[in-house]
Amino acid sequence: MPLLSFINVPPNSDFPIQNLPFGVFKPREGNARVGVAIGELILDLSVLEARGFFFDVLAAPVPSRSRNNLPPETAAASTKTAPATTLFASDSLNAFMALGRPAWKKTRDILGSLLSAETSTLRDNAELRAHAFHKQSEVTMQLPARIGDYTDFYSSYHHAHNVGTMLRGPENALMPNWKWLPVAYHGRASSIVISGTEVKRPHGQTKPPDAATPVFGPSKSLDFELETAFFIGPGNPLGQSVSIDQAEDHIFGIVLMNDWSARDIQTWEYQPLGPFLAKNFCTSISPWVVTLEALEPFRKNLSAQDPAPLSYLKRANDFTFDIQLEAHLQTARMREPQTITRTNFQNLYWSIVQQLAHHTVNGCNLQPGDLLASGTISGPTEESRGCMLELTWRGQNPLKLPDAQTRKWLEDGDTLWITGWCQGEGYRVGFGEVSGRIVGA
Ligand code: MN
């Protein structure tokens, strides 16, 4: 990847040429389409596709069992001569996600070359430039994919340990299964929303500790959960698991996620089948999908696991990424936002390939555009806890904010947003943000 673009990118930008995250945007006029972020601009891939720049992408080797289960030869041959569908004049990335890593890498190489300060043909083509760039401030971002299914893991040791300590005491904080498999629940895809969408305080059934019977009303303990989530690229057929060694090729990229949670509803409803209405009223994600290619310079070894996992969850050089993560709160009365937690993706005990291998080990079929989330990412210190439940220890130690304000839980008018980035030398590969403002029910 070239080090510099002919596009002016501010030094603190999340989106230098090293990043090139994919998203779906709608310009003021015209349909939604796919673009990549560069500095404060978006490069419109549908315009480039219409001019033939990506002709070779569809001819890239297609991994088996992708592209709607067509045999690879059929898929490549049928699209090379006359592409039946467009990849980028589309309101979702699903078709591109389904193509797999060789096509993603090829596209990234083409984009790197087009945007480079050295080799760009785009730079010298004023007419094309005028059509191919949009200002991010002038478009509306949409969900990057049609998300068919969504799963939320529970993979941060410190989060699981803190919550377990609150419920069962420190001796029994972790359930016996926790270090043997990546615990998860199936979430709801229909209520996943794009960053910036208002979050309506949910109503539900709760049972106050001192009440004899449950009551109904708006949640009184609305929380956020700082998470990341990854998008599935090529899927796997029902009945065929993805081995941990192949799992990486099924992962397209990562976004930030806020798993809004109503703790009072959760406390009353969750036993014995787990989260339900406490979670499925709204889940927010950031619009730009940062690819594993862009994250590669920030790859780190996964910490040793004790006990050693079963063999289907074990691979040589299992990995994580050094992604710095923060949550920020702005109440209606605050003049400036406050950063309320700082944590890191490396605090996840289970890796993304372990999560994917485990999810499919029983033959469960994942599909392009499915979303697999990390669970709340908490670190070892009080300042690195990833939700209000932990930060305030179930409301016992309210957050202290400027102007003598405090918060046990989120209140109407509060805006919570999560940011994330990898720090390189002189540049950062950033995720942008996922934000939401709470509005009363
Ligand atoms: Mn969660």
Short mmCIF file of C-alpha atoms and ligand atoms in Angstrom, two decimals:
data_model
loop_
_atom_site.label_atom_id
_atom_site.label_comp_id
_atom_site.label_asym_id
_atom_site.label_seq_id
_atom_site.Cartn_x
_atom_site.Cartn_y
_atom_site.Cartn_z
CA MET A 1 0.00 0.00 0.00
CA PRO A 2 1.39 3.44 -0.90
CA LEU A 3 2.21 5.69 2.05
CA LEU A 4 0.69 8.87 0.69
CA SER A 5 -2.40 9.81 -1.28
CA PHE A 6 -2.82 12.72 -3.64
CA ILE A 7 -5.91 13.46 -1.56
CA ASN A 8 -5.10 15.73 1.36
CA VAL A 9 -5.60 13.69 4.53
CA PRO A 10 -5.33 15.52 7.88
CA PRO A 11 -2.68 13.92 10.13
CA ASN A 12 -5.19 12.90 12.80
CA SER A 13 -7.66 11.45 10.28
CA ASP A 14 -9.05 7.95 10.83
CA PHE A 15 -9.00 7.37 7.08
CA PRO A 16 -5.53 7.67 5.50
CA ILE A 17 -4.63 5.61 2.44
CA GLN A 18 -3.44 2.80 4.75
CA ASN A 19 -7.06 2.27 5.87
CA LEU A 20 -9.55 2.39 2.95
CA PRO A 21 -12.60 1.13 4.87
CA PHE A 22 -15.74 0.16 2.95
CA GLY A 23 -19.19 1.60 3.57
CA VAL A 24 -22.55 2.27 1.95
CA PHE A 25 -23.62 5.87 1.48
CA LYS A 26 -26.41 7.81 -0.15
CA PRO A 27 -25.48 11.06 -1.84
CA ARG A 28 -27.92 13.97 -1.88
CA GLU A 29 -29.02 12.88 -5.31
CA GLY A 30 -29.02 9.29 -6.46
CA ASN A 31 -29.23 5.85 -4.96
CA ALA A 32 -27.17 4.34 -2.18
CA ARG A 33 -23.86 2.87 -3.32
CA VAL A 34 -20.56 1.52 -2.01
CA GLY A 35 -17.58 3.76 -1.27
CA VAL A 36 -14.31 3.87 0.59
CA ALA A 37 -13.38 6.66 3.01
CA ILE A 38 -10.24 8.68 2.27
CA GLY A 39 -9.61 11.66 4.56
CA GLU A 40 -12.78 13.71 4.64
CA LEU A 41 -13.94 12.34 1.29
CA ILE A 42 -15.54 9.18 -0.06
CA LEU A 43 -14.40 7.52 -3.26
CA ASP A 44 -17.51 6.30 -5.09
CA LEU A 45 -16.79 2.74 -6.22
CA SER A 46 -19.96 2.55 -8.32
CA VAL A 47 -18.57 5.29 -10.58
CA LEU A 48 -15.24 3.48 -10.93
CA GLU A 49 -16.99 0.17 -11.53
CA ALA A 50 -19.10 1.66 -14.33
CA ARG A 51 -15.85 2.73 -16.02
CA GLY A 52 -14.42 -0.78 -15.83
CA PHE A 53 -11.81 -0.28 -13.13
CA PHE A 54 -12.84 -3.44 -11.28
CA PHE A 55 -13.27 -5.76 -14.25
CA ASP A 56 -10.49 -7.99 -12.90
CA VAL A 57 -12.00 -8.25 -9.43
CA LEU A 58 -14.75 -10.60 -10.51
CA ALA A 59 -12.20 -12.66 -12.38
CA ALA A 60 -10.13 -13.11 -9.21
CA PRO A 61 -10.00 -16.67 -7.91
CA VAL A 62 -13.24 -17.36 -6.10
CA PRO A 63 -13.04 -19.44 -2.94
CA SER A 64 -15.06 -22.61 -3.07
CA ARG A 65 -18.59 -22.55 -1.70
CA SER A 66 -18.95 -18.78 -1.97
CA ARG A 67 -20.98 -16.72 -4.39
CA ASN A 68 -24.34 -18.30 -3.67
CA ASN A 69 -22.81 -21.75 -3.79
CA LEU A 70 -22.12 -21.64 -7.52
CA PRO A 71 -19.15 -23.77 -8.49
CA PRO A 72 -16.12 -21.46 -8.74
CA GLU A 73 -15.70 -21.99 -12.50
CA THR A 74 -19.31 -21.07 -13.16
CA ALA A 75 -19.18 -17.95 -11.03
CA ALA A 76 -15.97 -16.66 -12.58
CA ALA A 77 -16.89 -17.53 -16.14
CA SER A 78 -20.38 -16.11 -16.02
CA THR A 79 -19.22 -12.79 -14.63
CA LYS A 80 -16.04 -12.28 -16.60
CA THR A 81 -17.80 -11.76 -19.89
CA ALA A 82 -21.02 -10.12 -18.78
CA PRO A 83 -21.37 -9.29 -15.10
CA ALA A 84 -24.95 -10.15 -14.18
CA THR A 85 -24.90 -7.97 -11.13
CA THR A 86 -23.02 -4.97 -9.91
CA LEU A 87 -20.75 -5.12 -6.90
CA PHE A 88 -20.80 -1.47 -5.94
CA ALA A 89 -23.92 0.22 -7.39
CA SER A 90 -25.67 -1.49 -4.53
CA ASP A 91 -27.08 -0.57 -1.16
CA SER A 92 -25.11 -3.35 0.52
CA LEU A 93 -21.66 -4.90 0.53
CA ASN A 94 -23.01 -8.46 0.61
CA ALA A 95 -22.06 -9.35 -2.97
CA PHE A 96 -18.53 -8.02 -2.48
CA MET A 97 -18.21 -9.71 0.92
CA ALA A 98 -19.19 -13.03 -0.68
CA LEU A 99 -16.30 -12.87 -3.17
CA GLY A 100 -13.60 -13.60 -0.61
CA ARG A 101 -10.09 -12.46 0.16
CA PRO A 102 -8.43 -12.65 -3.30
CA ALA A 103 -11.08 -10.27 -4.70
CA TRP A 104 -10.84 -8.00 -1.63
CA LYS A 105 -7.07 -7.81 -1.97
CA LYS A 106 -7.27 -7.08 -5.67
CA THR A 107 -9.76 -4.28 -5.06
CA ARG A 108 -7.56 -2.83 -2.33
CA ASP A 109 -4.56 -2.87 -4.68
CA ILE A 110 -6.54 -1.07 -7.39
CA LEU A 111 -7.75 1.54 -4.91
CA GLY A 112 -4.28 2.02 -3.47
CA SER A 113 -2.92 2.64 -6.92
CA LEU A 114 -5.76 5.01 -7.89
CA LEU A 115 -5.36 7.08 -4.73
CA SER A 116 -1.58 7.03 -4.49
CA ALA A 117 0.43 10.22 -4.70
CA GLU A 118 2.86 8.47 -7.05
CA THR A 119 0.99 6.37 -9.54
CA SER A 120 -2.52 7.76 -9.67
CA THR A 121 -4.33 7.99 -12.98
CA LEU A 122 -7.30 9.39 -11.09
CA ARG A 123 -5.37 12.44 -9.94
CA ASP A 124 -4.82 13.60 -13.51
CA ASN A 125 -8.37 12.97 -14.70
CA ALA A 126 -10.38 16.01 -13.62
CA GLU A 127 -13.62 14.81 -15.17
CA LEU A 128 -13.51 11.45 -13.38
CA ARG A 129 -12.40 13.08 -10.14
CA ALA A 130 -15.43 15.37 -10.20
CA HIS A 131 -17.76 12.37 -10.41
CA ALA A 132 -15.90 9.95 -8.16
CA PHE A 133 -15.56 11.93 -4.92
CA HIS A 134 -18.15 13.00 -2.36
CA LYS A 135 -17.67 14.92 0.86
CA GLN A 136 -18.48 12.74 3.87
CA SER A 137 -20.29 15.73 5.37
CA GLU A 138 -22.72 15.79 2.44
CA VAL A 139 -23.87 12.16 2.35
CA THR A 140 -25.96 9.87 4.54
CA MET A 141 -24.30 6.68 5.71
CA GLN A 142 -26.34 3.49 5.75
CA LEU A 143 -25.82 0.02 7.18
CA PRO A 144 -22.91 -1.52 5.25
CA ALA A 145 -24.64 -4.85 4.70
CA ARG A 146 -27.96 -6.66 4.80
CA ILE A 147 -27.35 -8.43 8.08
CA GLY A 148 -29.13 -11.76 7.98
CA ASP A 149 -28.05 -12.99 11.38
CA TYR A 150 -26.29 -11.47 14.35
CA THR A 151 -24.53 -13.19 17.24
CA ASP A 152 -23.06 -11.55 20.34
CA PHE A 153 -20.20 -13.28 22.14
CA TYR A 154 -19.08 -12.76 25.74
CA SER A 155 -15.36 -12.93 25.16
CA SER A 156 -13.77 -10.40 27.51
CA TYR A 157 -12.43 -12.10 30.61
CA HIS A 158 -12.63 -8.97 32.73
CA HIS A 159 -16.20 -8.22 31.68
CA ALA A 160 -17.33 -11.78 32.40
CA HIS A 161 -15.42 -11.78 35.69
CA ASN A 162 -16.83 -8.44 36.85
CA VAL A 163 -20.42 -9.33 36.00
CA GLY A 164 -20.00 -12.81 37.51
CA THR A 165 -18.59 -11.27 40.69
CA MET A 166 -21.66 -9.02 41.02
CA LEU A 167 -24.02 -11.97 40.56
CA ARG A 168 -22.22 -14.82 42.33
CA GLY A 169 -19.22 -13.39 44.18
CA PRO A 170 -15.54 -13.54 43.18
CA GLU A 171 -15.15 -17.25 44.00
CA ASN A 172 -17.70 -18.29 41.37
CA ALA A 173 -17.34 -15.34 39.00
CA LEU A 174 -16.76 -17.39 35.84
CA MET A 175 -19.18 -20.14 34.90
CA PRO A 176 -17.41 -23.53 34.46
CA ASN A 177 -17.73 -23.38 30.65
CA TRP A 178 -16.28 -19.90 30.14
CA LYS A 179 -12.62 -20.80 29.56
CA TRP A 180 -13.53 -23.82 27.43
CA LEU A 181 -15.74 -22.20 24.79
CA PRO A 182 -16.61 -18.72 23.54
CA VAL A 183 -20.03 -18.18 25.14
CA ALA A 184 -22.56 -16.31 22.97
CA TYR A 185 -26.26 -15.74 22.32
CA HIS A 186 -28.12 -15.26 19.06
CA GLY A 187 -29.12 -11.61 18.79
CA ARG A 188 -31.62 -9.93 16.53
CA ALA A 189 -30.48 -8.51 13.18
CA SER A 190 -33.58 -6.43 12.39
CA SER A 191 -32.89 -3.87 15.13
CA ILE A 192 -29.26 -3.19 14.20
CA VAL A 193 -29.04 0.49 13.24
CA ILE A 194 -26.42 2.80 11.80
CA SER A 195 -24.49 5.23 14.00
CA GLY A 196 -26.43 8.42 14.67
CA THR A 197 -29.83 6.76 14.94
CA GLU A 198 -31.69 7.90 18.06
CA VAL A 199 -32.11 5.25 20.73
CA LYS A 200 -35.61 5.07 22.13
CA ARG A 201 -35.72 4.05 25.78
CA PRO A 202 -37.47 0.67 25.82
CA HIS A 203 -40.51 -0.24 27.87
CA GLY A 204 -40.63 -3.59 29.52
CA GLN A 205 -41.38 -5.79 32.45
CA THR A 206 -39.12 -5.47 35.47
CA LYS A 207 -39.26 -6.67 39.03
CA PRO A 208 -37.84 -4.28 41.63
CA PRO A 209 -36.08 -6.29 44.38
CA ASP A 210 -38.52 -5.19 47.07
CA ALA A 211 -41.67 -5.70 44.97
CA ALA A 212 -43.85 -8.80 45.22
CA THR A 213 -44.86 -8.71 41.56
CA PRO A 214 -43.33 -7.26 38.38
CA VAL A 215 -44.18 -3.81 37.03
CA PHE A 216 -44.32 -2.40 33.49
CA GLY A 217 -42.76 0.85 32.30
CA PRO A 218 -39.74 2.50 30.69
CA SER A 219 -36.39 0.96 31.60
CA LYS A 220 -34.75 2.75 34.53
CA SER A 221 -31.29 1.31 33.96
CA LEU A 222 -30.33 1.84 30.33
CA ASP A 223 -26.73 0.94 29.57
CA PHE A 224 -24.26 0.84 26.69
CA GLU A 225 -21.81 -1.94 25.87
CA LEU A 226 -18.53 -1.08 24.14
CA GLU A 227 -17.99 -3.77 21.54
CA THR A 228 -16.56 -4.52 18.13
CA ALA A 229 -18.15 -6.81 15.56
CA PHE A 230 -16.92 -8.52 12.42
CA PHE A 231 -18.69 -9.15 9.13
CA ILE A 232 -18.73 -12.58 7.54
CA GLY A 233 -17.42 -12.79 3.97
CA PRO A 234 -17.93 -16.12 2.19
CA GLY A 235 -20.31 -18.34 4.14
CA ASN A 236 -20.33 -22.06 4.78
CA PRO A 237 -23.02 -24.57 3.75
CA LEU A 238 -25.29 -26.01 6.41
CA GLY A 239 -23.68 -29.06 7.93
CA GLN A 240 -20.08 -28.11 7.07
CA SER A 241 -18.00 -26.45 9.75
CA VAL A 242 -15.21 -23.95 9.10
CA SER A 243 -11.92 -25.07 10.62
CA ILE A 244 -9.99 -22.59 12.72
CA ASP A 245 -7.22 -22.57 10.10
CA GLN A 246 -9.70 -21.52 7.39
CA ALA A 247 -11.69 -19.13 9.55
CA GLU A 248 -9.70 -15.99 8.71
CA ASP A 249 -10.70 -16.22 5.04
CA HIS A 250 -14.34 -15.92 6.07
CA ILE A 251 -13.84 -12.59 7.89
CA PHE A 252 -14.26 -9.40 5.84
CA GLY A 253 -13.68 -6.66 8.39
CA ILE A 254 -14.54 -5.05 11.71
CA VAL A 255 -16.82 -2.24 12.93
CA LEU A 256 -17.50 -0.61 16.30
CA MET A 257 -20.69 -1.65 18.04
CA ASN A 258 -22.82 -0.45 20.93
CA ASP A 259 -25.04 -3.19 22.32
CA TRP A 260 -27.58 -0.99 24.14
CA SER A 261 -28.87 -2.90 27.15
CA ALA A 262 -31.74 -2.43 29.60
CA ARG A 263 -30.31 -3.93 32.78
CA ASP A 264 -33.55 -3.96 34.78
CA ILE A 265 -35.39 -5.81 32.02
CA GLN A 266 -32.41 -8.15 31.62
CA THR A 267 -32.24 -9.01 35.34
CA TRP A 268 -35.86 -10.19 35.39
CA GLU A 269 -36.09 -11.94 32.01
CA TYR A 270 -32.73 -13.61 31.39
CA GLN A 271 -33.03 -16.88 33.23
CA PRO A 272 -32.83 -19.54 31.95
CA LEU A 273 -32.47 -18.70 28.23
CA GLY A 274 -30.39 -15.51 28.25
CA PRO A 275 -30.85 -11.99 26.82
CA PHE A 276 -34.07 -11.20 24.94
CA LEU A 277 -35.98 -7.91 25.09
CA ALA A 278 -33.26 -6.26 27.19
CA LYS A 279 -31.01 -6.28 24.13
CA ASN A 280 -33.05 -6.49 20.93
CA PHE A 281 -34.61 -3.02 20.98
CA CYS A 282 -31.53 -1.42 19.37
CA THR A 283 -27.92 -2.22 18.51
CA SER A 284 -25.78 0.48 16.84
CA ILE A 285 -22.79 -0.03 14.55
CA SER A 286 -20.28 2.31 12.92
CA PRO A 287 -20.63 2.79 9.15
CA TRP A 288 -17.08 2.04 7.94
CA VAL A 289 -15.89 -1.56 7.79
CA VAL A 290 -12.14 -1.72 8.42
CA THR A 291 -10.73 -4.72 6.58
CA LEU A 292 -8.34 -7.29 8.03
CA GLU A 293 -5.87 -6.13 5.34
CA ALA A 294 -5.85 -2.63 6.87
CA LEU A 295 -5.48 -4.10 10.37
CA GLU A 296 -2.57 -6.36 9.40
CA PRO A 297 0.21 -4.01 10.68
CA PHE A 298 -1.47 -4.06 14.10
CA ARG A 299 -1.75 -7.84 14.42
CA LYS A 300 -0.52 -9.25 17.77
CA ASN A 301 -0.20 -12.74 19.15
CA LEU A 302 -3.18 -13.88 21.19
CA SER A 303 -2.23 -14.31 24.85
CA ALA A 304 -1.70 -17.88 25.99
CA GLN A 305 -4.90 -19.58 27.12
CA ASP A 306 -5.07 -21.69 30.26
CA PRO A 307 -6.51 -24.30 30.08
CA ALA A 308 -5.40 -25.01 26.51
CA PRO A 309 -8.53 -25.04 24.34
CA LEU A 310 -9.80 -28.18 22.62
CA SER A 311 -8.07 -28.84 19.32
CA TYR A 312 -10.85 -27.41 17.11
CA LEU A 313 -10.25 -24.04 18.84
CA LYS A 314 -6.45 -24.19 18.60
CA ARG A 315 -4.29 -22.83 15.79
CA ALA A 316 -0.67 -21.86 15.42
CA ASN A 317 -0.09 -18.13 15.87
CA ASP A 318 -3.61 -17.22 16.86
CA PHE A 319 -3.94 -13.48 16.77
CA THR A 320 -5.61 -10.32 17.96
CA PHE A 321 -5.22 -6.65 17.01
CA ASP A 322 -3.96 -3.61 18.91
CA ILE A 323 -7.10 -1.48 18.60
CA GLN A 324 -7.52 1.32 21.12
CA LEU A 325 -11.13 1.84 22.13
CA GLU A 326 -12.85 4.63 24.02
CA ALA A 327 -16.39 5.54 25.11
CA HIS A 328 -17.45 9.17 25.48
CA LEU A 329 -20.50 10.67 27.15
CA GLN A 330 -22.15 14.03 26.58
CA THR A 331 -25.18 14.85 28.71
CA ALA A 332 -27.59 17.62 27.77
CA ARG A 333 -26.01 19.88 30.40
CA MET A 334 -22.33 19.19 29.74
CA ARG A 335 -20.35 21.77 27.78
CA GLU A 336 -17.74 19.22 26.72
CA PRO A 337 -17.91 15.47 26.41
CA GLN A 338 -16.17 13.24 28.91
CA THR A 339 -14.25 10.09 28.06
CA ILE A 340 -15.63 7.49 30.45
CA THR A 341 -13.61 4.43 29.49
CA ARG A 342 -10.41 3.48 27.65
CA THR A 343 -9.85 -0.13 26.69
CA ASN A 344 -8.31 -2.26 23.92
CA PHE A 345 -9.40 -5.04 21.56
CA GLN A 346 -6.53 -7.11 22.96
CA ASN A 347 -8.55 -7.54 26.16
CA LEU A 348 -10.59 -10.21 24.38
CA TYR A 349 -9.71 -13.69 25.66
CA TRP A 350 -11.16 -15.53 22.63
CA SER A 351 -9.95 -14.61 19.14
CA ILE A 352 -12.22 -13.87 16.19
CA VAL A 353 -11.16 -17.08 14.43
CA GLN A 354 -11.96 -19.07 17.57
CA GLN A 355 -15.38 -17.42 17.67
CA LEU A 356 -16.02 -18.28 14.01
CA ALA A 357 -14.74 -21.86 14.30
CA HIS A 358 -16.88 -22.41 17.39
CA HIS A 359 -19.97 -20.88 15.76
CA THR A 360 -19.78 -23.31 12.84
CA VAL A 361 -18.41 -26.42 14.59
CA ASN A 362 -21.89 -27.94 14.79
CA GLY A 363 -22.54 -27.24 11.10
CA CYS A 364 -24.33 -23.91 11.64
CA ASN A 365 -24.18 -22.01 8.34
CA LEU A 366 -22.89 -18.43 8.36
CA GLN A 367 -23.73 -16.22 5.39
CA PRO A 368 -22.15 -13.14 3.77
CA GLY A 369 -23.10 -10.07 5.81
CA ASP A 370 -23.71 -11.91 9.07
CA LEU A 371 -22.41 -10.00 12.08
CA LEU A 372 -20.48 -11.59 14.98
CA ALA A 373 -19.86 -9.29 17.94
CA SER A 374 -17.23 -9.47 20.65
CA GLY A 375 -19.22 -8.84 23.79
CA THR A 376 -18.39 -5.94 26.08
CA ILE A 377 -14.64 -5.29 26.00
CA SER A 378 -13.41 -4.52 29.51
CA GLY A 379 -9.80 -4.30 30.64
CA PRO A 380 -8.26 -5.09 34.02
CA THR A 381 -8.56 -1.59 35.52
CA GLU A 382 -11.58 0.36 36.74
CA GLU A 383 -10.99 2.95 34.00
CA SER A 384 -11.15 0.31 31.27
CA ARG A 385 -14.58 -1.14 31.99
CA GLY A 386 -16.80 -1.26 28.93
CA CYS A 387 -20.31 -0.54 30.29
CA MET A 388 -22.09 1.43 33.03
CA LEU A 389 -22.97 -1.79 34.87
CA GLU A 390 -19.27 -2.27 35.57
CA LEU A 391 -18.19 1.39 35.70
CA THR A 392 -20.74 2.14 38.45
CA TRP A 393 -20.74 -1.40 39.87
CA ARG A 394 -24.49 -1.84 39.36
CA GLY A 395 -25.17 1.78 40.26
CA GLN A 396 -23.36 1.68 43.62
CA ASN A 397 -20.64 4.15 42.56
CA PRO A 398 -22.22 6.66 40.17
CA LEU A 399 -19.99 8.27 37.56
CA LYS A 400 -18.97 11.77 38.56
CA LEU A 401 -19.36 14.25 35.71
CA PRO A 402 -18.65 17.99 35.43
CA ASP A 403 -21.07 20.47 37.06
CA ALA A 404 -21.78 18.05 39.92
CA GLN A 405 -23.74 15.73 37.64
CA THR A 406 -23.69 12.00 38.27
CA ARG A 407 -24.84 8.97 36.31
CA LYS A 408 -25.78 5.50 37.49
CA TRP A 409 -27.28 4.73 34.08
CA LEU A 410 -27.88 6.64 30.85
CA GLU A 411 -30.59 9.30 30.95
CA ASP A 412 -32.73 10.87 28.25
CA GLY A 413 -30.75 13.43 26.27
CA ASP A 414 -27.41 11.68 26.87
CA THR A 415 -25.27 10.95 23.82
CA LEU A 416 -22.85 8.03 24.05
CA TRP A 417 -20.29 7.33 21.38
CA ILE A 418 -17.46 4.87 20.92
CA THR A 419 -14.27 5.51 18.97
CA GLY A 420 -11.48 3.16 17.98
CA TRP A 421 -8.19 3.31 16.15
CA CYS A 422 -4.87 1.60 15.57
CA GLN A 423 -1.90 3.93 16.05
CA GLY A 424 0.78 3.63 13.38
CA GLU A 425 3.90 5.73 13.04
CA GLY A 426 2.61 9.07 11.83
CA TYR A 427 -0.82 7.76 10.88
CA ARG A 428 -3.79 5.95 12.35
CA VAL A 429 -6.12 3.33 10.98
CA GLY A 430 -9.39 4.45 12.56
CA PHE A 431 -12.92 3.18 12.79
CA GLY A 432 -14.72 6.52 12.96
CA GLU A 433 -17.41 6.33 15.60
CA VAL A 434 -20.67 4.76 16.63
CA SER A 435 -22.95 7.19 18.42
CA GLY A 436 -26.48 7.35 19.70
CA ARG A 437 -28.59 9.80 21.71
CA ILE A 438 -31.12 8.50 24.19
CA VAL A 439 -34.64 9.79 23.73
CA GLY A 440 -37.52 9.24 26.14
CA ALA A 441 -40.03 6.54 25.50
MN MN B 1 -23.26 -7.42 24.36
#
